[in-house]
Coordinates of C-alpha atoms and ligand atoms in Angstrom, one line a residue:
X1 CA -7.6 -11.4 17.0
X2 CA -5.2 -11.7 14.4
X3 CA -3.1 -8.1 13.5
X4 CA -5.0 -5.8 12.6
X5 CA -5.2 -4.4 8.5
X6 CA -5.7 -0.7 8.2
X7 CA -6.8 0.2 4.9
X8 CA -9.1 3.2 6.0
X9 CA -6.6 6.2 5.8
X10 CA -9.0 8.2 3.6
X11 CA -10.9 8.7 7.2
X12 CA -7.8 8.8 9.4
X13 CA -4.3 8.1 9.5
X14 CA -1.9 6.3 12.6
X15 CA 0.1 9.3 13.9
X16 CA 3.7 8.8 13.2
X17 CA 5.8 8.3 16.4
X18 CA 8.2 11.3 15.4
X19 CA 5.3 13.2 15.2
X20 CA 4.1 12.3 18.6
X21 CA 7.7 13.0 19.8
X22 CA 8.1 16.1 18.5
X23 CA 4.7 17.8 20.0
X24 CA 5.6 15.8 23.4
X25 CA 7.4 18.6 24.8
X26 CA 4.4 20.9 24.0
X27 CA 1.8 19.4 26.2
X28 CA 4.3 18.6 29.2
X29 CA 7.4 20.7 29.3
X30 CA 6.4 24.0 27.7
X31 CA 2.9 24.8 27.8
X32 CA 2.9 28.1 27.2
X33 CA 0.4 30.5 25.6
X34 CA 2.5 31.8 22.3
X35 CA 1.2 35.1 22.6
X36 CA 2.5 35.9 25.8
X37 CA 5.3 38.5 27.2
X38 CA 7.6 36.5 29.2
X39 CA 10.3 34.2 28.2
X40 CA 9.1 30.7 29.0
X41 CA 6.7 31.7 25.8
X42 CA 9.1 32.2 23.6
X43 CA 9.9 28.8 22.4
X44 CA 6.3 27.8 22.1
X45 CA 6.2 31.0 19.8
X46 CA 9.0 30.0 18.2
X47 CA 7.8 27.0 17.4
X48 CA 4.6 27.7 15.8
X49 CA 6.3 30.6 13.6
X50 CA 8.7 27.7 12.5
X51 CA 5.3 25.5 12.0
X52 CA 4.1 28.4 9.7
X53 CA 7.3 28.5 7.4
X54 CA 7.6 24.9 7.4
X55 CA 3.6 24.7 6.0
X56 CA 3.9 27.5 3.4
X57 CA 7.5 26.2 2.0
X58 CA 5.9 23.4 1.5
X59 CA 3.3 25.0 -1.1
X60 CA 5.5 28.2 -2.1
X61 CA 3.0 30.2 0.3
X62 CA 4.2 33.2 2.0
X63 CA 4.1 32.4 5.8
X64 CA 1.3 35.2 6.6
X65 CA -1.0 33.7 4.3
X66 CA -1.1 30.2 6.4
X67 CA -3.7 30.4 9.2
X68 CA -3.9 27.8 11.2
X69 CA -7.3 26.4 12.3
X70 CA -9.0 23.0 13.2
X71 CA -9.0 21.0 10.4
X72 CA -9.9 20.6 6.8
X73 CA -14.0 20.9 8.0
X74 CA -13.1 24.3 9.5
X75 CA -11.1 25.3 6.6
X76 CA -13.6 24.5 3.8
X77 CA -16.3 26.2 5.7
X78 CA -14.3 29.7 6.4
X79 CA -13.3 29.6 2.4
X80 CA -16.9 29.8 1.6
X81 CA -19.0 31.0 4.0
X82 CA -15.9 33.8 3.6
X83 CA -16.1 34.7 0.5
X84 CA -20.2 34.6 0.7
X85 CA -20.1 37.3 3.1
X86 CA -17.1 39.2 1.9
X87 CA -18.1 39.5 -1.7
X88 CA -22.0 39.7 -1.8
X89 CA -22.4 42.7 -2.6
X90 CA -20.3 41.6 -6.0
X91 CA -22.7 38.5 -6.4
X92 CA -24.2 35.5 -5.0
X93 CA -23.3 32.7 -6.9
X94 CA -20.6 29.7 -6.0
X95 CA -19.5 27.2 -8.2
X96 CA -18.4 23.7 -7.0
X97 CA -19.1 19.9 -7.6
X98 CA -21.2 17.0 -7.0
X99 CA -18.5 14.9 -5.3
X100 CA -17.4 17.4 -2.6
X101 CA -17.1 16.4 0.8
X102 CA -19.6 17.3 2.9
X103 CA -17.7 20.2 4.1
X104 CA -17.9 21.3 1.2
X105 CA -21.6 20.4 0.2
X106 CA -23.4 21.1 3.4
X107 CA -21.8 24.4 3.2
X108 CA -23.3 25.4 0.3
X109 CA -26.5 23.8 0.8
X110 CA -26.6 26.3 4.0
X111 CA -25.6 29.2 1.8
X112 CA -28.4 28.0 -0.6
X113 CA -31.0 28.6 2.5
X114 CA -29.9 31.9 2.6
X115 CA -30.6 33.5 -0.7
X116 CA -27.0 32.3 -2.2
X117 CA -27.2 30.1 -5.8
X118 CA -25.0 27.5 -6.1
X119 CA -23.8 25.6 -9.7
X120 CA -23.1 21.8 -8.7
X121 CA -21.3 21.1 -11.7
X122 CA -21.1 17.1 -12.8
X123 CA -18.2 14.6 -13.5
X124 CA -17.5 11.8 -15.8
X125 CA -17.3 8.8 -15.6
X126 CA -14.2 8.5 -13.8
X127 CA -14.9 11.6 -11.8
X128 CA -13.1 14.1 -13.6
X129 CA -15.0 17.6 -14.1
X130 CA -15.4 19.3 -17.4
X131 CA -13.6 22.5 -17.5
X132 CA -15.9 23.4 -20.6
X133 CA -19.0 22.7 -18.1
X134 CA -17.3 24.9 -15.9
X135 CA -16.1 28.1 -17.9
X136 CA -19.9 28.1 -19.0
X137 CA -21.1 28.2 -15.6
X138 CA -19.1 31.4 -14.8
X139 CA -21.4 34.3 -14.9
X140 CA -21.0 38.1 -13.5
X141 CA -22.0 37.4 -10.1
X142 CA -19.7 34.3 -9.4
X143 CA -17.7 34.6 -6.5
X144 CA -16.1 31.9 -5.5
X145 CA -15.0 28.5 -7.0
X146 CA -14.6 25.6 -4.8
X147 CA -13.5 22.6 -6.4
X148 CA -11.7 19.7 -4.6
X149 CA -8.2 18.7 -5.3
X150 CA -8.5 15.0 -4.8
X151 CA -11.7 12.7 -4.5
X152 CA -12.0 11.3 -0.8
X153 CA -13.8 8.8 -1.9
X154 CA -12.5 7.2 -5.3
X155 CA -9.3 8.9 -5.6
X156 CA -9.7 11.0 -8.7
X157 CA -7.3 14.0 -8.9
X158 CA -9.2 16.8 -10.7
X159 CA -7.3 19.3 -13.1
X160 CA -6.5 21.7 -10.9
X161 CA -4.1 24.0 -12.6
X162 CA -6.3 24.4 -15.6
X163 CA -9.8 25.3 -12.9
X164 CA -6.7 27.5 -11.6
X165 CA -6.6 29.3 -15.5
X166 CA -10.2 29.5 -15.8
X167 CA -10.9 31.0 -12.7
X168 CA -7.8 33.6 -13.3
X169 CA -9.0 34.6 -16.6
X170 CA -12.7 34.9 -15.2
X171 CA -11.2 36.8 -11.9
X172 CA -12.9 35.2 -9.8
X173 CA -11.3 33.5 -6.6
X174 CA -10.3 29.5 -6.7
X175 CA -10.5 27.7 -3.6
X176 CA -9.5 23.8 -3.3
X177 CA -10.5 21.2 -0.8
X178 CA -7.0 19.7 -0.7
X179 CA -7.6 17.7 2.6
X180 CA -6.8 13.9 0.5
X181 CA -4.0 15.9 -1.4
X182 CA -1.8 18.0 0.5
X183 CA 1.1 15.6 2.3
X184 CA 0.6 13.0 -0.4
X185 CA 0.6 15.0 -3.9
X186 CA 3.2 18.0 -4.4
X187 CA 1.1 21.3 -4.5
X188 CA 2.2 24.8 -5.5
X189 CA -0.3 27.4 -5.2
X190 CA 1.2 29.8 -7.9
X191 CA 1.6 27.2 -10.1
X192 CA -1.8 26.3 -9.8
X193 CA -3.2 29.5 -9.5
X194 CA -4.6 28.6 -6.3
X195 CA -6.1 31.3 -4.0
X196 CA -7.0 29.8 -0.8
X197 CA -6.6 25.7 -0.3
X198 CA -7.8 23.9 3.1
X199 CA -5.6 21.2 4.6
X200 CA -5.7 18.7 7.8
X201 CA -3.2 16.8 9.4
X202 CA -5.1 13.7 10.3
X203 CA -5.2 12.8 6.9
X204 CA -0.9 13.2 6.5
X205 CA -0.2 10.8 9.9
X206 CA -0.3 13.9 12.0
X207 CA -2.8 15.0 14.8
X208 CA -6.2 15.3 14.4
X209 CA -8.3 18.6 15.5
X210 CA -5.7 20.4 13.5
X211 CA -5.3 21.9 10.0
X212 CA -4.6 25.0 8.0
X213 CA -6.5 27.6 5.9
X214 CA -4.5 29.6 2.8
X215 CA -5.6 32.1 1.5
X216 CA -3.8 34.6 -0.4
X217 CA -2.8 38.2 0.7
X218 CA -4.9 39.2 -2.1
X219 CA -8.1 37.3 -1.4
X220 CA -9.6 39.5 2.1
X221 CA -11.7 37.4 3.9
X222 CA -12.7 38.6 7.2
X223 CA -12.6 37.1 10.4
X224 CA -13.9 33.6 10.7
X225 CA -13.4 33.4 14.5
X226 CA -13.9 36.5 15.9
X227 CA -11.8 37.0 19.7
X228 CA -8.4 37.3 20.3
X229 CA -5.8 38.8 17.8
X230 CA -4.2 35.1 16.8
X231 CA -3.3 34.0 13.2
X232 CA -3.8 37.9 12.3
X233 CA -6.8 38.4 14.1
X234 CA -8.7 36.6 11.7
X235 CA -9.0 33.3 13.5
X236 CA -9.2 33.8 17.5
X237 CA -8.4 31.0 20.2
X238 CA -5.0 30.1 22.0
X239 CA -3.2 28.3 19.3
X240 CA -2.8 24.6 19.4
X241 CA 1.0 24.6 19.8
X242 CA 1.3 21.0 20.0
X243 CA -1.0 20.1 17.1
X244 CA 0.9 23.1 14.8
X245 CA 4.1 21.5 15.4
X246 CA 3.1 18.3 15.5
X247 CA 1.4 19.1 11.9
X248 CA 4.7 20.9 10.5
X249 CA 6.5 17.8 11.5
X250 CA 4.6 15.6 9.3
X251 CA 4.2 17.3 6.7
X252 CA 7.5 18.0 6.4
X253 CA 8.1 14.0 6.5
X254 CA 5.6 13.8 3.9
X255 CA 7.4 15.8 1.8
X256 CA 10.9 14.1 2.3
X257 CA 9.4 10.7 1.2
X258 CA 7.0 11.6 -1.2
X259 CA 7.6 10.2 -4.1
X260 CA 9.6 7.2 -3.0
X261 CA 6.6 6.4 -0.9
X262 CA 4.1 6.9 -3.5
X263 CA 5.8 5.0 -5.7
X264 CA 5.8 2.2 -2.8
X265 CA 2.6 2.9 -2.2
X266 CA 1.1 2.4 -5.7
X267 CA 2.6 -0.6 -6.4
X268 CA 0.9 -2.4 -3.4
X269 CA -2.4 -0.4 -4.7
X270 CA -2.0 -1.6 -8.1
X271 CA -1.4 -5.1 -7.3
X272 CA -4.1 -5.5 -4.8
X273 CA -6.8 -3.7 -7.8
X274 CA -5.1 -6.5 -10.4
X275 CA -5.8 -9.4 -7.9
X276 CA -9.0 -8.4 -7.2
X277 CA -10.3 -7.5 -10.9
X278 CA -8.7 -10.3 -12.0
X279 CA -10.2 -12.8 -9.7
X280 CA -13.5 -11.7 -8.6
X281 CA -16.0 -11.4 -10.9
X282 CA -18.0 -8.4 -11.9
X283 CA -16.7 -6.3 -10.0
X284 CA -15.0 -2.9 -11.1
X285 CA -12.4 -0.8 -10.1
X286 CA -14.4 3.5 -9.4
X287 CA -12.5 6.4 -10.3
X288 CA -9.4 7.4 -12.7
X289 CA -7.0 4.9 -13.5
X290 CA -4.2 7.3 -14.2
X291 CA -4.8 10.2 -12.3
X292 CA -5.9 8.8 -8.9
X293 CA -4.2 9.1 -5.0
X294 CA -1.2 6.8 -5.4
X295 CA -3.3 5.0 -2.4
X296 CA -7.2 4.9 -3.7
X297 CA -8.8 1.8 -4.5
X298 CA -12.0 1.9 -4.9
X299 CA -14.6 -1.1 -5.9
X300 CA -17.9 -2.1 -6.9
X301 CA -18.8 -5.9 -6.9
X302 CA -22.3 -6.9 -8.1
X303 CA -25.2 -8.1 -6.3
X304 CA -23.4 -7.2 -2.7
X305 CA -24.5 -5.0 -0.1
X306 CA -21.5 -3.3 1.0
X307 CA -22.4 -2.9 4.7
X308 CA -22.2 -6.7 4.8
X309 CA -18.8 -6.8 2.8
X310 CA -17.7 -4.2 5.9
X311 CA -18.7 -6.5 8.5
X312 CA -17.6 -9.5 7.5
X313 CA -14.4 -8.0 6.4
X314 CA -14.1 -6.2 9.9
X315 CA -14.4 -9.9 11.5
X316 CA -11.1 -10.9 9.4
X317 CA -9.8 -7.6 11.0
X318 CA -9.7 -5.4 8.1
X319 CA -10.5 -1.9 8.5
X320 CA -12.5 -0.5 5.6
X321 CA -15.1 1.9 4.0
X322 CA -17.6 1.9 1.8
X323 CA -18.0 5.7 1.2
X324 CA -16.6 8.5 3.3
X325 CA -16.7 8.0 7.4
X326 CA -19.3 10.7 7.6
X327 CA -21.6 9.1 5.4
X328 CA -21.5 5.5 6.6
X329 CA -24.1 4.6 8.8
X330 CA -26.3 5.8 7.2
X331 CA -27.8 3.3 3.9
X332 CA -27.5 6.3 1.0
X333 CA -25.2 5.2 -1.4
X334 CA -22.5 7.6 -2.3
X335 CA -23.4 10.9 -3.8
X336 CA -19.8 10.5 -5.5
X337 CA -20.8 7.1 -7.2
X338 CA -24.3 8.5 -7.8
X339 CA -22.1 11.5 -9.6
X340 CA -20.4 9.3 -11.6
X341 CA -23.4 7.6 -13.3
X342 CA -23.3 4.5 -11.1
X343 CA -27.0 2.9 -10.4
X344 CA -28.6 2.9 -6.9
X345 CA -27.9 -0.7 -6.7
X346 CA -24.7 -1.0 -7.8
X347 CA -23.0 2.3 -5.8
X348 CA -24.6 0.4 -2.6
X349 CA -22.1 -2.3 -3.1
X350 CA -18.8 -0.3 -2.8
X351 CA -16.0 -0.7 -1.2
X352 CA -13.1 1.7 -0.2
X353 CA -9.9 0.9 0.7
X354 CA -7.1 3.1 1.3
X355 CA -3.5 2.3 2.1
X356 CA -0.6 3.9 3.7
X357 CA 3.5 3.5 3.6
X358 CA 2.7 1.1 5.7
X359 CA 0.3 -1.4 3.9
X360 CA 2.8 -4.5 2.5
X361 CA 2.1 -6.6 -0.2
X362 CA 1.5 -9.7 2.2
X363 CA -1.4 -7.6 3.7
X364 CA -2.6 -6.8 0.2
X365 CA -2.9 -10.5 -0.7
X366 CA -4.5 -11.3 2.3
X367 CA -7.3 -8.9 1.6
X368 CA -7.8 -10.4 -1.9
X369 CA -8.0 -13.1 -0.5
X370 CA -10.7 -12.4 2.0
X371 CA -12.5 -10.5 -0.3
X372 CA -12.8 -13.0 -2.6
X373 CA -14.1 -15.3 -0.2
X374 CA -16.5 -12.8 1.5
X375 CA -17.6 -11.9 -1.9
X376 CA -18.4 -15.7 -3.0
X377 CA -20.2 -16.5 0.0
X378 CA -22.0 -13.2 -0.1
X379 CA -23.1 -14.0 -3.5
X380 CA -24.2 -17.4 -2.5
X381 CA -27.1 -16.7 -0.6
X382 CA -28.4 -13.5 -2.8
X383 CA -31.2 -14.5 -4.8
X384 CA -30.7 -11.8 -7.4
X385 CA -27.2 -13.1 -8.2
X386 CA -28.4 -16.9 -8.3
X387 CA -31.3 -15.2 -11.0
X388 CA -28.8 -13.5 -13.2
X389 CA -26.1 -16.8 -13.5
X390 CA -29.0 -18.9 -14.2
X391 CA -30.5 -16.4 -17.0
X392 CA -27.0 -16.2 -18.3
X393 CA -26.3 -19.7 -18.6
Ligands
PLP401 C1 -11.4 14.4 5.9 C2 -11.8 15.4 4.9 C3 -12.3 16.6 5.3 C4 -12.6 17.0 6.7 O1 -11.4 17.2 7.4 P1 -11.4 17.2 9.0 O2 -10.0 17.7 9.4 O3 -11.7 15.8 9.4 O4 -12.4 18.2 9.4 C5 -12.7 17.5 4.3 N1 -12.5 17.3 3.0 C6 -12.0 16.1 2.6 C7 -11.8 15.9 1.1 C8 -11.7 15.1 3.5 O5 -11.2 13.9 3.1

């Protein structure tokens, strides 16, 4: 098979050899449990302390606010199934969106079950909420709003420090999925008026099974794990030394290359979107144009059925999606195309690719091209497509 063309790092990214490098030592040479008394622990405590001021520099956090769990799932669910349990006796109603990730939505569908009301509030067009929408759908007993930073799935980046105003002035809490964001956007959680954010490292070229939960010193959730005294007792289990440092490690690379890699990044992006709106037609390029992940491109092409774009894409050895990794599998389109006015029919023929650092502008040419080809053949043998050129002609 010829090399392989990743352009799925929405779902995961390749773990960065430094990274790799850097946790080696904690599998093989020190394995020690950070929390205990004798010196051969002491480095692996070290290290995750380091891990923990590396993380919260990173978004102006103080270092006891970072808790480190298993990833941004883990994260998302402690923020709200938190703050339900912390604060019902204040109220029982959560704000958040239609184009959450499951994490997210599943979370509050299960909250929903047990007597909690929920506001799913709606998006544009190109997936952007609308804060008016969502400063009327504060009410006295709203506890919690959970909006994400950046779509997984079409790349919109929502207006996070003006949700962070809204929910100041309102007083009530503002958590943010920022699993897509955090390693690839800058993020300061004063400046945003962020109270707790949920990150993972899979999605930054680090580890997976990894991640980390802020939340304020102000914000007093209780404990999510319940067990041992680690990450303040609020998060038991014998910490994942090698994943925290292997995490710190890449997001601190992240941060040093940022925006000479996103401008990188975006350039490939924007030329692949331009080859293929250009030179396939009707299809259409889902999500922001402007404020969008440097490395989101998200499609719809008429009359195709994007399981059979994946497949015959996958045979040219291009990794891609058509939604998020959870959902495919199974034939629903997208609740985030759905959300942003998009047909049945037409969400069903999407396609999501997402590049890294590492995606070059040969690669990008070579997926037009394949695409375009895929696309025609596709079209060929759909009768619906063969109607609607005849009826147009
Ligand atoms: C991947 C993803 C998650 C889940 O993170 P895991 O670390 O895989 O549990 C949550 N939210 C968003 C937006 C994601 O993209």
């Amino acid at each position: 098979m010829e090399k392989l063309i990743y352009l799925d790092n929405a779902a995961t990214t390749a773990l960065k050899p430094e990274v790799f490098e850097a946790m080696k030592p904690y599998f093989l040479e020190n394995y020690s449990n950070p929390n205990s008394i004798y010196t051969f622990a002491q480095q692996s405590k070290k290290a995750v302390d380091e891990a923990r001021e590396t993380i919260a520099g990173l978004i102006g956090a103080k270092t006891n606010e970072i808790y480190f769990t298993a990833g941004g799932s883990e994260s998302d669910n402690w923020a709200i199934k938190g703050c339900a349990e912390a604060f019902a006796s204040k109220g029982k109603h959560i704000i958040t969106t239609k184009i959450e990730h499951h994490a997210v939505l599943h979370t509050c569908e299960y909250l929903e079950k047990k007597g909690y009301e929920v506001t799913y509030l709606d998006v544009d067009e190109t997936g952007m909420i609308r804060l008016e929408q969502l400063e009327r759908a504060i009410r006295p007993d709203t506890i919690l709003i959970s909006i994400m930073f950046a779509n997984n799935e079409i790349g919109t980046i929502e207006p996070i420090r003006e949700i962070g105003a809204i929910a100041k002035k309102h007083g009530v809490l503002f958590h943010t999925d920022a699993v897509q964001a955090f390693g690839h956007v800058p993020i300061r959680v004063d400046e945003l008026n962020i109270d707790m954010l949920s990150a993972s490292a899979h999605k930054f070229h680090g580890p997976k099974g990894i991640g980390f939960f802020y939340m304020r010193n102000s914000v007093k959730l209780g404990a999510y794990v319940h067990g041992g005294a680690q990450e303040r007792a609020r998060r038991a289990g014998t910490s994942n030394v090698p994943g925290i440092v292997g995490m710190a490690k890449a997001a601190q690379l992240a941060a040093e290359n940022m925006e000479e890699n996103n401008k990188k990044i975006a350039a490939v992006r924007d030329h692949l979107i331009e080859r293929v709106l250009a030179e396939i037609p009707f299809s259409r390029l889902n999500g922001h144009r402007e404020y969008r992940l440097p490395n989101n491109a998200n499609f719809c092409f008429r009359f195709i059925e994007g399981e059979s774009l994946l497949i015959l894409l996958d045979q040219k050895g291009i990794c891609a999606s058509s939604g998020s990794a959870c959902t495919s599998g199974s034939l629903d389109p997208s609740h985030v195309l759905l959300a942003i006015g998009l047909p049945h029919e037409i969400a069903h023929g999407s396609l999501r690719l997402t590049l890294s650092e590492e995606t070059t502008i040969e690669e990008a040419d070579m997926v037009a091209d394949s695409l375009k080809a895929i696309v025609e053949r596709l079209r060929s043998m759909s009768p619906l497509y063969e109607d609607f050129i005849k009826n147009q002609s």
